[in-house]
Tab-separated table of C-alpha atoms and ligand atoms in Angstrom:
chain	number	residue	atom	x	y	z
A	1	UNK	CA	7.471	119.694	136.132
A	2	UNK	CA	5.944	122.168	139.132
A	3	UNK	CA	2.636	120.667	138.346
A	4	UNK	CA	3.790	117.006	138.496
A	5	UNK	CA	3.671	115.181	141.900
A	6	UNK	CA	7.687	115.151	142.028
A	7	UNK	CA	7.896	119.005	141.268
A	8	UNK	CA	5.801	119.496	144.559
A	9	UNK	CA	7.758	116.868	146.288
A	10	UNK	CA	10.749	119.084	145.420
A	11	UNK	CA	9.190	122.277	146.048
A	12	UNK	CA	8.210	120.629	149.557
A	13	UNK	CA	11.760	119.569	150.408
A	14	UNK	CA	13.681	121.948	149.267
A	15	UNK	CA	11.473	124.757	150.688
A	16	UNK	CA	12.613	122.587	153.912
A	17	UNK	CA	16.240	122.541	153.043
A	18	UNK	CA	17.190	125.817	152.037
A	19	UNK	CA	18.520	127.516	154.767
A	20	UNK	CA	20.181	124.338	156.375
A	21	UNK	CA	21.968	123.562	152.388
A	22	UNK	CA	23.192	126.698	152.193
A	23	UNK	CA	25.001	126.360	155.488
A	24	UNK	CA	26.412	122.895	155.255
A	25	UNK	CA	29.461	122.500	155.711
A	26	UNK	CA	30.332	119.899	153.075
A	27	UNK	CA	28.113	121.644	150.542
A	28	UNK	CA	29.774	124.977	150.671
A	29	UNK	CA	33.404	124.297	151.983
A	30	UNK	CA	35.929	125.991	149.853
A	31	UNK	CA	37.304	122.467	148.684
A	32	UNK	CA	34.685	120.988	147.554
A	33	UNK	CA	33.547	123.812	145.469
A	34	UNK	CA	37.270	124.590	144.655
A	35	UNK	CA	37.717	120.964	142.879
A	36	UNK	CA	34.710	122.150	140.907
A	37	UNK	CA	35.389	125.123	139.994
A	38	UNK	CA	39.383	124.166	138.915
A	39	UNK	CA	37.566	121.654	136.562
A	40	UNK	CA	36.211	123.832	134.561
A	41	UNK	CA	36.778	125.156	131.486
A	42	UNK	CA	35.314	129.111	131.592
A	43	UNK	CA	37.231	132.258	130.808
A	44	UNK	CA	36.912	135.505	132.423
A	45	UNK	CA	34.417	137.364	129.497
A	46	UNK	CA	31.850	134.151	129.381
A	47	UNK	CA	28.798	133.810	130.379
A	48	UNK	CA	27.224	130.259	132.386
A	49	UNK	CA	24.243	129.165	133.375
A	50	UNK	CA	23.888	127.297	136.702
A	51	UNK	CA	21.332	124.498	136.472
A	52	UNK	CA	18.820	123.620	139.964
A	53	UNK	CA	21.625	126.184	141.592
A	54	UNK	CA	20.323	126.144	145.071
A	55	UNK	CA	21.005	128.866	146.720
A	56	UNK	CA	23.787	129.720	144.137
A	57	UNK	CA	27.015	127.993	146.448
A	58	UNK	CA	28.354	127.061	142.663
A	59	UNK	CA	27.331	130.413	140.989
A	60	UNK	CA	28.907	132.189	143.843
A	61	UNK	CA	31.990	130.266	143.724
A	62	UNK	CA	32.025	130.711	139.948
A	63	UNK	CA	30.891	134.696	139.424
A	64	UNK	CA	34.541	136.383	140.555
A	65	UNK	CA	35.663	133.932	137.567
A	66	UNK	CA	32.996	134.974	135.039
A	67	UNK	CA	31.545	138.176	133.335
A	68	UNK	CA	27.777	136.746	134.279
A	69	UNK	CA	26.331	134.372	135.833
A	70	UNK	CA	22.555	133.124	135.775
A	71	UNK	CA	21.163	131.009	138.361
A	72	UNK	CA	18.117	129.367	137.850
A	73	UNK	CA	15.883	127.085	140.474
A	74	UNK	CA	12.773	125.421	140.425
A	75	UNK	CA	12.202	126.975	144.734
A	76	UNK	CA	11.721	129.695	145.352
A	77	UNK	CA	12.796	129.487	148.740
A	78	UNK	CA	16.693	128.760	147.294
A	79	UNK	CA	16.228	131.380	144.505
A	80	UNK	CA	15.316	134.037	147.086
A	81	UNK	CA	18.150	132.878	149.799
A	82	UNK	CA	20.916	132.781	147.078
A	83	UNK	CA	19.994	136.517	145.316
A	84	UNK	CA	20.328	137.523	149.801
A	85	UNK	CA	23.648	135.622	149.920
A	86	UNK	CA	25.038	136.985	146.445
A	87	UNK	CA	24.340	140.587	147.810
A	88	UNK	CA	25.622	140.191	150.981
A	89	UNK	CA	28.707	139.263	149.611
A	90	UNK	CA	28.796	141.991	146.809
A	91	UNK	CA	28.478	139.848	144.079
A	92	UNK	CA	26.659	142.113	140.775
A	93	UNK	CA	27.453	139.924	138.468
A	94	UNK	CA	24.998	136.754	139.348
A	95	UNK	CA	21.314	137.296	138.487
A	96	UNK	CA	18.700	134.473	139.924
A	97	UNK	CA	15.748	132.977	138.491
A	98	UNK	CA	12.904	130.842	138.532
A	99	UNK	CA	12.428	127.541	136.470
A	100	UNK	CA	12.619	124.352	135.477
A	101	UNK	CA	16.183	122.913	134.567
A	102	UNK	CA	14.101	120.411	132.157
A	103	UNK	CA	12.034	123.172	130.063
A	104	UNK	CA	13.999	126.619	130.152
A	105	UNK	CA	12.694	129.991	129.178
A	106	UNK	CA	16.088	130.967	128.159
A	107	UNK	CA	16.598	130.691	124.075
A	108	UNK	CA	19.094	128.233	121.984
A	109	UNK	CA	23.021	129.313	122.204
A	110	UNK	CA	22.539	132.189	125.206
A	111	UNK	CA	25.480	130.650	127.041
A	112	UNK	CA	29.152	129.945	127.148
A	113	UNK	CA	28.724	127.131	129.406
A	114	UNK	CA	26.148	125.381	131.670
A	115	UNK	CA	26.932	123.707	135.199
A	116	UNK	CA	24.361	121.815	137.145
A	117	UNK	CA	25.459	120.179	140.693
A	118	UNK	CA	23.768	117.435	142.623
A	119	UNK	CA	20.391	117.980	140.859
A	120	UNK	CA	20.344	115.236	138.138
A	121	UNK	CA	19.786	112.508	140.717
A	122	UNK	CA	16.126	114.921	141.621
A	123	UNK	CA	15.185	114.660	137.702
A	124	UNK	CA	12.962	111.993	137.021
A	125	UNK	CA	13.784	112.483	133.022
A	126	UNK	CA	17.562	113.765	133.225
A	127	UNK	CA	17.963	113.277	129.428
A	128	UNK	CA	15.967	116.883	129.680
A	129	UNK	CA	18.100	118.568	131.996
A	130	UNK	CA	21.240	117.663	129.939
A	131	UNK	CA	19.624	118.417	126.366
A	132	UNK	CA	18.311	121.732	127.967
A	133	UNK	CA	22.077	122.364	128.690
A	134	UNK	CA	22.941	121.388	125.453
A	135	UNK	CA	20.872	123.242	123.418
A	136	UNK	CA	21.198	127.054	125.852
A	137	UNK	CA	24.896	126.701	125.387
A	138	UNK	CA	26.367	128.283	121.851
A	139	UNK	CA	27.609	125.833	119.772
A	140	UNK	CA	31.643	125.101	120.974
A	141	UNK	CA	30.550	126.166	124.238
A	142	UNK	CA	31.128	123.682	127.526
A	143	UNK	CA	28.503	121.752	129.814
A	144	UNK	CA	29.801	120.551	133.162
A	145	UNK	CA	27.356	117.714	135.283
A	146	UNK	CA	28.826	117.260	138.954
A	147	UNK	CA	26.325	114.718	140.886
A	148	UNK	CA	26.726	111.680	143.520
A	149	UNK	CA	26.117	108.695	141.370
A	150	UNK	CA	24.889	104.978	142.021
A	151	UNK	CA	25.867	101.539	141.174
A	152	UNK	CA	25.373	99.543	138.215
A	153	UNK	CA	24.307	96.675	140.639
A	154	UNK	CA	20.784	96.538	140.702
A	155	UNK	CA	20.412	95.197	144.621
A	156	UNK	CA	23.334	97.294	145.663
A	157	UNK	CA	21.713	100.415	143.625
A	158	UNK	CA	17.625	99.604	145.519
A	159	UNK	CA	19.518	99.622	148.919
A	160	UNK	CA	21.201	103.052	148.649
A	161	UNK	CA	18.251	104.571	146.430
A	162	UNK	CA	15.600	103.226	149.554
A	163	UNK	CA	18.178	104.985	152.159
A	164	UNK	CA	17.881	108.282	150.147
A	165	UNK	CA	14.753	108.512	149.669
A	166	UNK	CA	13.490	107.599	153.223
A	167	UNK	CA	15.785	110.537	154.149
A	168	UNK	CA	14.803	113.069	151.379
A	169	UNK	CA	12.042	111.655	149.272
A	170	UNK	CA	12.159	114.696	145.833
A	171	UNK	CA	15.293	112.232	145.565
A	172	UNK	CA	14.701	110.034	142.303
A	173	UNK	CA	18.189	107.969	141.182
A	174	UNK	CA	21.303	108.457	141.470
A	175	UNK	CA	22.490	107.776	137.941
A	176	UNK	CA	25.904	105.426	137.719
A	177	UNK	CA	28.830	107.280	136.084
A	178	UNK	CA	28.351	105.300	132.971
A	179	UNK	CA	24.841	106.699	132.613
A	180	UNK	CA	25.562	109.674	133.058
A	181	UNK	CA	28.117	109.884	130.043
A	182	UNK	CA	25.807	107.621	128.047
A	183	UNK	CA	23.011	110.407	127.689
A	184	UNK	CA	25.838	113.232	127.212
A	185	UNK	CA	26.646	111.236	124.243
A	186	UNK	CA	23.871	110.211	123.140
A	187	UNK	CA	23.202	114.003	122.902
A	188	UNK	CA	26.072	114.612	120.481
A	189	UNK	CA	28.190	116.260	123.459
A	190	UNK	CA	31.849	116.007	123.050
A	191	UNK	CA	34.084	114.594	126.370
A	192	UNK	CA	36.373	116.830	127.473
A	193	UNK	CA	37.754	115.230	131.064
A	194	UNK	CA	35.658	113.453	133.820
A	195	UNK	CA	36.623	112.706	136.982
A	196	UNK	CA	34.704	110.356	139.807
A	197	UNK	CA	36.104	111.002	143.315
A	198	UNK	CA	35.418	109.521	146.525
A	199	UNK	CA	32.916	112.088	148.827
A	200	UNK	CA	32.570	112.361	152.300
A	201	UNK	CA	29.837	113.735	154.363
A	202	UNK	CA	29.170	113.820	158.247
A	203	UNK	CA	26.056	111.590	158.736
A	204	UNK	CA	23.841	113.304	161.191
A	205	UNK	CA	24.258	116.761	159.175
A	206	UNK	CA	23.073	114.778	156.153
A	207	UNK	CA	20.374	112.926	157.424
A	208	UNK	CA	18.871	116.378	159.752
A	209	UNK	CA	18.841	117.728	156.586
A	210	UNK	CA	16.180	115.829	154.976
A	211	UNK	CA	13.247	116.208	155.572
A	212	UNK	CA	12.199	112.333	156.108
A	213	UNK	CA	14.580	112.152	159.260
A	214	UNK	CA	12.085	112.992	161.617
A	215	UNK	CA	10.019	109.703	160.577
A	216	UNK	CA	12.538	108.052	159.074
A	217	UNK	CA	15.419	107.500	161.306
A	218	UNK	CA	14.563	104.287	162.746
A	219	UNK	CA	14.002	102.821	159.196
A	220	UNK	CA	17.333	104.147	157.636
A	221	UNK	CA	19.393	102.968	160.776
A	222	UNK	CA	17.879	99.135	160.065
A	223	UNK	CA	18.497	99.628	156.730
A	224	UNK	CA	22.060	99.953	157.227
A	225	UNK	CA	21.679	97.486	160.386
A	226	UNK	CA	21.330	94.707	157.367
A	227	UNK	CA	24.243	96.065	154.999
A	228	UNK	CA	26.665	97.003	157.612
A	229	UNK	CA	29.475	97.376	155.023
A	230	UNK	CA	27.647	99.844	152.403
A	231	UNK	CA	27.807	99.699	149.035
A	232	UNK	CA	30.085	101.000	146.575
A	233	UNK	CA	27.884	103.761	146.017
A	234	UNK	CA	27.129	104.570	149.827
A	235	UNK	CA	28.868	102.976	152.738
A	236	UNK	CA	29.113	104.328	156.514
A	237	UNK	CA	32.470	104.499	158.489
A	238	UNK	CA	33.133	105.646	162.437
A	239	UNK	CA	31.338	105.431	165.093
A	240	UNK	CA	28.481	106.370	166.520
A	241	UNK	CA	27.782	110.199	167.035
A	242	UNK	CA	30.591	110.589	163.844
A	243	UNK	CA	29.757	108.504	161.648
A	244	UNK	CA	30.507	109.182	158.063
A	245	UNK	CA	29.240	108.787	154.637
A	246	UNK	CA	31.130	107.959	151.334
A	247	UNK	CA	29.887	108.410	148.111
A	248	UNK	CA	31.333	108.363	144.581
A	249	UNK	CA	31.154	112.094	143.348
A	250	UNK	CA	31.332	112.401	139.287
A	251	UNK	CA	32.192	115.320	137.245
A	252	UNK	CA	32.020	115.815	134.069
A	253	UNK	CA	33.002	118.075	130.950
A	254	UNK	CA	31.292	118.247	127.489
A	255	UNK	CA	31.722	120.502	124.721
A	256	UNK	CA	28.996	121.281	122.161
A	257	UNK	CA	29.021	120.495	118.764
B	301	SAM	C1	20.682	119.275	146.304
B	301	SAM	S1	20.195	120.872	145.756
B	301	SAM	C2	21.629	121.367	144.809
B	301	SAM	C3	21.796	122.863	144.744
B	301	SAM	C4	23.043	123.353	143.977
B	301	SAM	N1	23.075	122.847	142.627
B	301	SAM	C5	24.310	122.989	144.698
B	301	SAM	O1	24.940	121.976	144.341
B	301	SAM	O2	24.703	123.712	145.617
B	301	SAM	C6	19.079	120.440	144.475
B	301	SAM	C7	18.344	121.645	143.881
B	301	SAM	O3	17.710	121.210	142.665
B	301	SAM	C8	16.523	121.955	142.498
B	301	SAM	N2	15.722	121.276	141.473
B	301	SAM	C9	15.282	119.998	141.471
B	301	SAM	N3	14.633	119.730	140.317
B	301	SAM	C10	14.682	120.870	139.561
B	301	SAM	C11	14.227	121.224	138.268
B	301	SAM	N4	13.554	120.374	137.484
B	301	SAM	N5	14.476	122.466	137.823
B	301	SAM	C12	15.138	123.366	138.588
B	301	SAM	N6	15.597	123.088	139.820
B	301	SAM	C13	15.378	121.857	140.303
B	301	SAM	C14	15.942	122.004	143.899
B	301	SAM	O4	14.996	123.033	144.053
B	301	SAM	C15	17.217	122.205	144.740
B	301	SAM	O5	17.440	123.581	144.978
Protein backbone atom coordinates (compact mmCIF):
# COMPACT_ATOMS: atom_id res chain seq x y z
CA UNK A 1 0.00 0.00 0.00
CA UNK A 2 3.05 2.63 1.10
CA UNK A 3 4.57 1.86 -2.21
CA UNK A 4 1.39 2.47 -4.28
CA UNK A 5 0.69 6.05 -5.57
CA UNK A 6 -2.40 6.37 -3.02
CA UNK A 7 -0.22 5.19 0.03
CA UNK A 8 2.06 8.31 -0.75
CA UNK A 9 -0.92 10.41 -1.42
CA UNK A 10 -1.92 9.44 2.14
CA UNK A 11 1.36 9.64 3.64
CA UNK A 12 1.45 13.26 1.94
CA UNK A 13 -1.86 14.39 3.44
CA UNK A 14 -1.96 13.08 6.43
CA UNK A 15 1.66 14.08 7.26
CA UNK A 16 -0.24 17.57 6.50
CA UNK A 17 -3.15 16.88 8.72
CA UNK A 18 -1.93 15.56 11.79
CA UNK A 19 -1.59 18.15 14.10
CA UNK A 20 -4.70 20.17 12.80
CA UNK A 21 -6.99 16.38 13.12
CA UNK A 22 -5.97 15.90 16.30
CA UNK A 23 -7.23 19.29 17.38
CA UNK A 24 -10.52 19.51 15.60
CA UNK A 25 -13.07 20.15 17.27
CA UNK A 26 -15.65 17.86 15.67
CA UNK A 27 -13.12 15.05 15.46
CA UNK A 28 -12.28 14.89 19.09
CA UNK A 29 -15.36 16.43 20.95
CA UNK A 30 -16.46 14.25 23.74
CA UNK A 31 -19.87 13.54 21.85
CA UNK A 32 -18.90 12.46 18.98
CA UNK A 33 -16.47 10.03 20.31
CA UNK A 34 -18.93 9.30 23.23
CA UNK A 35 -21.75 7.96 20.63
CA UNK A 36 -18.90 5.74 19.51
CA UNK A 37 -17.64 4.53 22.18
CA UNK A 38 -21.43 3.75 23.93
CA UNK A 39 -21.87 1.61 20.71
CA UNK A 40 -19.67 -0.68 21.41
CA UNK A 41 -19.60 -3.85 22.62
CA UNK A 42 -15.97 -4.26 24.73
CA UNK A 43 -15.54 -5.29 28.33
CA UNK A 44 -13.08 -4.06 30.71
CA UNK A 45 -10.30 -7.29 30.38
CA UNK A 46 -10.36 -7.17 26.27
CA UNK A 47 -8.12 -6.28 24.12
CA UNK A 48 -8.94 -3.97 20.50
CA UNK A 49 -7.23 -3.01 17.81
CA UNK A 50 -7.78 0.49 16.34
CA UNK A 51 -7.60 0.45 12.54
CA UNK A 52 -5.85 3.90 10.47
CA UNK A 53 -6.22 5.36 14.31
CA UNK A 54 -4.87 8.76 13.65
CA UNK A 55 -3.51 10.12 16.27
CA UNK A 56 -5.38 7.60 18.55
CA UNK A 57 -8.71 10.23 19.41
CA UNK A 58 -10.73 6.64 19.34
CA UNK A 59 -8.01 4.56 21.17
CA UNK A 60 -7.80 7.27 23.70
CA UNK A 61 -11.39 7.51 24.18
CA UNK A 62 -11.54 3.71 24.33
CA UNK A 63 -8.21 2.70 26.64
CA UNK A 64 -9.84 3.80 30.33
CA UNK A 65 -12.56 1.16 28.99
CA UNK A 66 -10.12 -1.59 27.95
CA UNK A 67 -7.17 -3.70 29.39
CA UNK A 68 -5.07 -2.78 25.94
CA UNK A 69 -5.29 -1.05 23.28
CA UNK A 70 -3.18 -1.14 19.92
CA UNK A 71 -3.17 1.60 17.55
CA UNK A 72 -1.91 1.13 14.32
CA UNK A 73 -1.35 3.88 11.28
CA UNK A 74 -0.01 3.87 8.02
CA UNK A 75 1.86 7.95 9.09
CA UNK A 76 4.01 8.24 10.91
CA UNK A 77 3.41 11.68 11.63
CA UNK A 78 -0.20 10.51 13.47
CA UNK A 79 1.52 7.42 15.03
CA UNK A 80 4.17 9.65 16.64
CA UNK A 81 1.55 12.60 17.70
CA UNK A 82 -0.93 10.04 19.24
CA UNK A 83 1.94 7.84 21.42
CA UNK A 84 2.80 12.19 22.66
CA UNK A 85 -0.94 12.68 23.32
CA UNK A 86 -1.52 9.14 25.06
CA UNK A 87 1.43 10.06 27.46
CA UNK A 88 0.53 13.31 28.15
CA UNK A 89 -2.57 12.20 29.33
CA UNK A 90 -1.22 9.12 31.33
CA UNK A 91 -2.62 6.63 29.32
CA UNK A 92 -0.14 3.02 29.72
CA UNK A 93 -2.38 1.01 28.41
CA UNK A 94 -2.39 2.12 24.46
CA UNK A 95 0.69 1.03 22.48
CA UNK A 96 1.08 2.65 18.73
CA UNK A 97 2.25 1.25 15.62
CA UNK A 98 3.10 1.40 12.17
CA UNK A 99 1.17 -0.30 9.21
CA UNK A 100 -1.09 -0.93 6.82
CA UNK A 101 -4.84 -1.51 7.94
CA UNK A 102 -5.07 -3.72 4.55
CA UNK A 103 -1.96 -6.20 5.24
CA UNK A 104 -1.29 -6.40 9.15
CA UNK A 105 1.73 -7.80 10.85
CA UNK A 106 -0.37 -8.76 13.71
CA UNK A 107 -1.37 -12.76 13.60
CA UNK A 108 -5.07 -14.45 13.18
CA UNK A 109 -7.38 -14.17 16.52
CA UNK A 110 -4.88 -11.53 18.60
CA UNK A 111 -7.92 -9.40 19.39
CA UNK A 112 -11.17 -9.05 21.19
CA UNK A 113 -12.38 -6.51 18.88
CA UNK A 114 -11.26 -4.19 16.02
CA UNK A 115 -12.54 -0.47 15.44
CA UNK A 116 -11.55 1.56 12.45
CA UNK A 117 -13.05 5.31 12.09
CA UNK A 118 -13.27 7.45 9.01
CA UNK A 119 -10.52 5.48 7.18
CA UNK A 120 -12.50 3.08 4.89
CA UNK A 121 -13.51 5.92 2.58
CA UNK A 122 -9.08 6.38 2.15
CA UNK A 123 -8.94 2.48 1.13
CA UNK A 124 -8.98 1.99 -2.37
CA UNK A 125 -9.73 -2.00 -1.69
CA UNK A 126 -11.81 -1.76 1.71
CA UNK A 127 -12.83 -5.46 1.38
CA UNK A 128 -8.99 -5.70 2.89
CA UNK A 129 -9.33 -3.49 5.68
CA UNK A 130 -12.53 -5.28 6.87
CA UNK A 131 -11.19 -8.99 6.22
CA UNK A 132 -7.92 -7.83 8.02
CA UNK A 133 -10.35 -7.01 10.94
CA UNK A 134 -11.97 -10.07 10.56
CA UNK A 135 -9.43 -12.39 10.56
CA UNK A 136 -7.02 -10.38 13.83
CA UNK A 137 -10.13 -10.63 15.89
CA UNK A 138 -10.64 -14.25 17.85
CA UNK A 139 -13.36 -15.98 16.64
CA UNK A 140 -16.80 -14.52 18.71
CA UNK A 141 -14.94 -11.45 19.02
CA UNK A 142 -16.60 -7.89 17.66
CA UNK A 143 -15.55 -5.52 14.63
CA UNK A 144 -16.95 -2.00 14.72
CA UNK A 145 -16.63 0.30 11.10
CA UNK A 146 -17.66 4.06 11.90
CA UNK A 147 -17.13 6.15 8.46
CA UNK A 148 -19.08 9.12 6.52
CA UNK A 149 -20.72 7.29 3.72
CA UNK A 150 -22.04 8.29 0.12
CA UNK A 151 -25.05 7.87 -1.95
CA UNK A 152 -26.25 5.13 -3.96
CA UNK A 153 -26.97 7.81 -6.71
CA UNK A 154 -24.34 7.72 -9.06
CA UNK A 155 -24.49 11.74 -10.11
CA UNK A 156 -25.30 12.68 -6.57
CA UNK A 157 -22.31 10.24 -5.32
CA UNK A 158 -19.47 12.02 -8.45
CA UNK A 159 -20.55 15.48 -7.03
CA UNK A 160 -19.72 14.91 -3.34
CA UNK A 161 -16.73 12.40 -4.18
CA UNK A 162 -15.20 15.53 -6.73
CA UNK A 163 -15.80 18.04 -3.59
CA UNK A 164 -13.71 15.66 -1.35
CA UNK A 165 -11.21 15.02 -3.20
CA UNK A 166 -10.43 18.59 -4.50
CA UNK A 167 -10.25 19.29 -0.73
CA UNK A 168 -8.19 16.21 0.43
CA UNK A 169 -7.18 14.15 -2.53
CA UNK A 170 -5.72 10.40 -0.31
CA UNK A 171 -9.71 10.55 -0.22
CA UNK A 172 -10.99 7.53 -2.47
CA UNK A 173 -15.10 6.81 -1.90
CA UNK A 174 -17.15 7.19 0.48
CA UNK A 175 -18.87 3.81 0.51
CA UNK A 176 -23.00 4.01 0.87
CA UNK A 177 -24.26 2.32 4.07
CA UNK A 178 -25.47 -0.57 2.07
CA UNK A 179 -21.92 -1.25 0.89
CA UNK A 180 -20.56 -1.10 3.66
CA UNK A 181 -22.71 -4.00 5.28
CA UNK A 182 -22.57 -5.84 1.95
CA UNK A 183 -18.70 -6.63 2.29
CA UNK A 184 -19.15 -7.29 6.24
CA UNK A 185 -21.34 -9.97 5.05
CA UNK A 186 -19.97 -11.08 2.44
CA UNK A 187 -17.09 -11.77 4.91
CA UNK A 188 -19.17 -14.11 7.07
CA UNK A 189 -19.45 -11.24 9.86
CA UNK A 190 -22.47 -11.45 11.97
CA UNK A 191 -24.72 -7.89 12.49
CA UNK A 192 -24.96 -6.93 15.73
CA UNK A 193 -26.65 -3.13 15.58
CA UNK A 194 -25.86 -0.29 13.04
CA UNK A 195 -26.74 2.97 13.26
CA UNK A 196 -26.44 5.95 10.38
CA UNK A 197 -26.74 9.43 11.97
CA UNK A 198 -26.80 12.74 10.57
CA UNK A 199 -23.02 14.63 11.08
CA UNK A 200 -22.21 18.03 11.26
CA UNK A 201 -19.02 19.80 10.69
CA UNK A 202 -18.04 23.61 10.55
CA UNK A 203 -17.00 24.20 6.88
CA UNK A 204 -13.95 26.35 6.92
CA UNK A 205 -12.31 23.98 9.73
CA UNK A 206 -12.97 21.15 7.28
CA UNK A 207 -11.93 22.49 4.21
CA UNK A 208 -8.35 24.35 6.04
CA UNK A 209 -7.81 21.05 6.88
CA UNK A 210 -7.13 19.54 3.63
CA UNK A 211 -4.57 19.95 2.09
CA UNK A 212 -6.15 20.87 -1.53
CA UNK A 213 -7.76 24.13 0.03
CA UNK A 214 -5.06 26.26 -0.78
CA UNK A 215 -5.66 25.49 -4.69
CA UNK A 216 -8.79 24.30 -4.44
CA UNK A 217 -11.12 26.71 -2.90
CA UNK A 218 -12.33 28.46 -5.83
CA UNK A 219 -13.20 25.07 -7.52
CA UNK A 220 -15.09 23.53 -4.46
CA UNK A 221 -17.09 26.87 -3.88
CA UNK A 222 -18.41 26.52 -7.83
CA UNK A 223 -18.93 23.18 -7.24
CA UNK A 224 -21.42 23.81 -4.70
CA UNK A 225 -22.34 27.20 -6.66
CA UNK A 226 -24.15 24.49 -9.19
CA UNK A 227 -25.78 22.13 -6.42
CA UNK A 228 -26.78 24.73 -4.01
CA UNK A 229 -28.98 22.25 -2.07
CA UNK A 230 -26.30 19.29 -1.49
CA UNK A 231 -26.87 15.97 -1.69
CA UNK A 232 -28.06 13.49 0.63
CA UNK A 233 -24.69 12.53 1.32
CA UNK A 234 -23.19 16.19 1.67
CA UNK A 235 -25.23 19.33 1.72
CA UNK A 236 -24.16 22.94 3.12
CA UNK A 237 -26.43 25.04 5.50
CA UNK A 238 -25.79 28.86 7.03
CA UNK A 239 -24.27 31.44 5.87
CA UNK A 240 -21.33 32.62 4.85
CA UNK A 241 -18.32 32.68 7.37
CA UNK A 242 -20.57 29.60 9.29
CA UNK A 243 -21.48 27.61 7.03
CA UNK A 244 -22.01 24.01 7.83
CA UNK A 245 -21.65 20.59 6.53
CA UNK A 246 -23.98 17.49 6.91
CA UNK A 247 -23.08 14.18 6.28
CA UNK A 248 -24.60 10.75 6.97
CA UNK A 249 -22.24 9.11 9.66
CA UNK A 250 -22.61 5.05 9.78
CA UNK A 251 -21.65 2.74 12.46
CA UNK A 252 -21.55 -0.48 12.55
CA UNK A 253 -21.21 -3.78 14.74
CA UNK A 254 -20.15 -7.31 13.59
CA UNK A 255 -19.36 -10.29 15.44
CA UNK A 256 -17.04 -13.04 14.16
CA UNK A 257 -17.92 -16.33 13.38
C1 LIG B 1 -9.34 10.76 8.67
S1 LIG B 1 -8.02 10.02 9.55
C2 LIG B 1 -8.91 9.09 10.79
C3 LIG B 1 -8.11 8.87 12.05
C4 LIG B 1 -8.84 8.11 13.17
N1 LIG B 1 -9.33 6.82 12.73
C5 LIG B 1 -9.97 8.92 13.74
O1 LIG B 1 -11.13 8.71 13.35
O2 LIG B 1 -9.72 9.77 14.60
C6 LIG B 1 -7.57 8.74 8.44
C7 LIG B 1 -6.31 7.98 8.86
O3 LIG B 1 -6.23 6.79 8.06
C8 LIG B 1 -4.86 6.49 7.86
N2 LIG B 1 -4.78 5.51 6.77
C9 LIG B 1 -5.25 5.63 5.51
N3 LIG B 1 -5.04 4.48 4.83
C10 LIG B 1 -4.44 3.61 5.69
C11 LIG B 1 -4.01 2.27 5.60
N4 LIG B 1 -4.11 1.55 4.47
N5 LIG B 1 -3.46 1.70 6.69
C12 LIG B 1 -3.32 2.39 7.85
N6 LIG B 1 -3.72 3.66 7.99
C13 LIG B 1 -4.28 4.27 6.94
C14 LIG B 1 -4.23 7.85 7.61
O4 LIG B 1 -2.84 7.84 7.81
C15 LIG B 1 -5.00 8.72 8.62
O5 LIG B 1 -4.28 8.81 9.84
Amino acid sequence: MIETGHGQSILSEFTHQARAFNVSPVMRSAATLRGLIEFMPFAPDQSWVDLAAGPGLVSRALAPHVAVVHAIDLTAAMVELGRAEAAREGLTNITFALGDACALDVRAGSFDGAVTRFSLHHIPFPERCVAEMARVVRSGGHIVIADHVGSEDRAESLWHESIERLRDPSHWACLPHARIRALALALGLLPVREKVVPFRLDFEEWLARGSGAAQSRDLIEEAIRRHPGGVSSFHLSGGRGEREIGLLYSVSVWRTQ
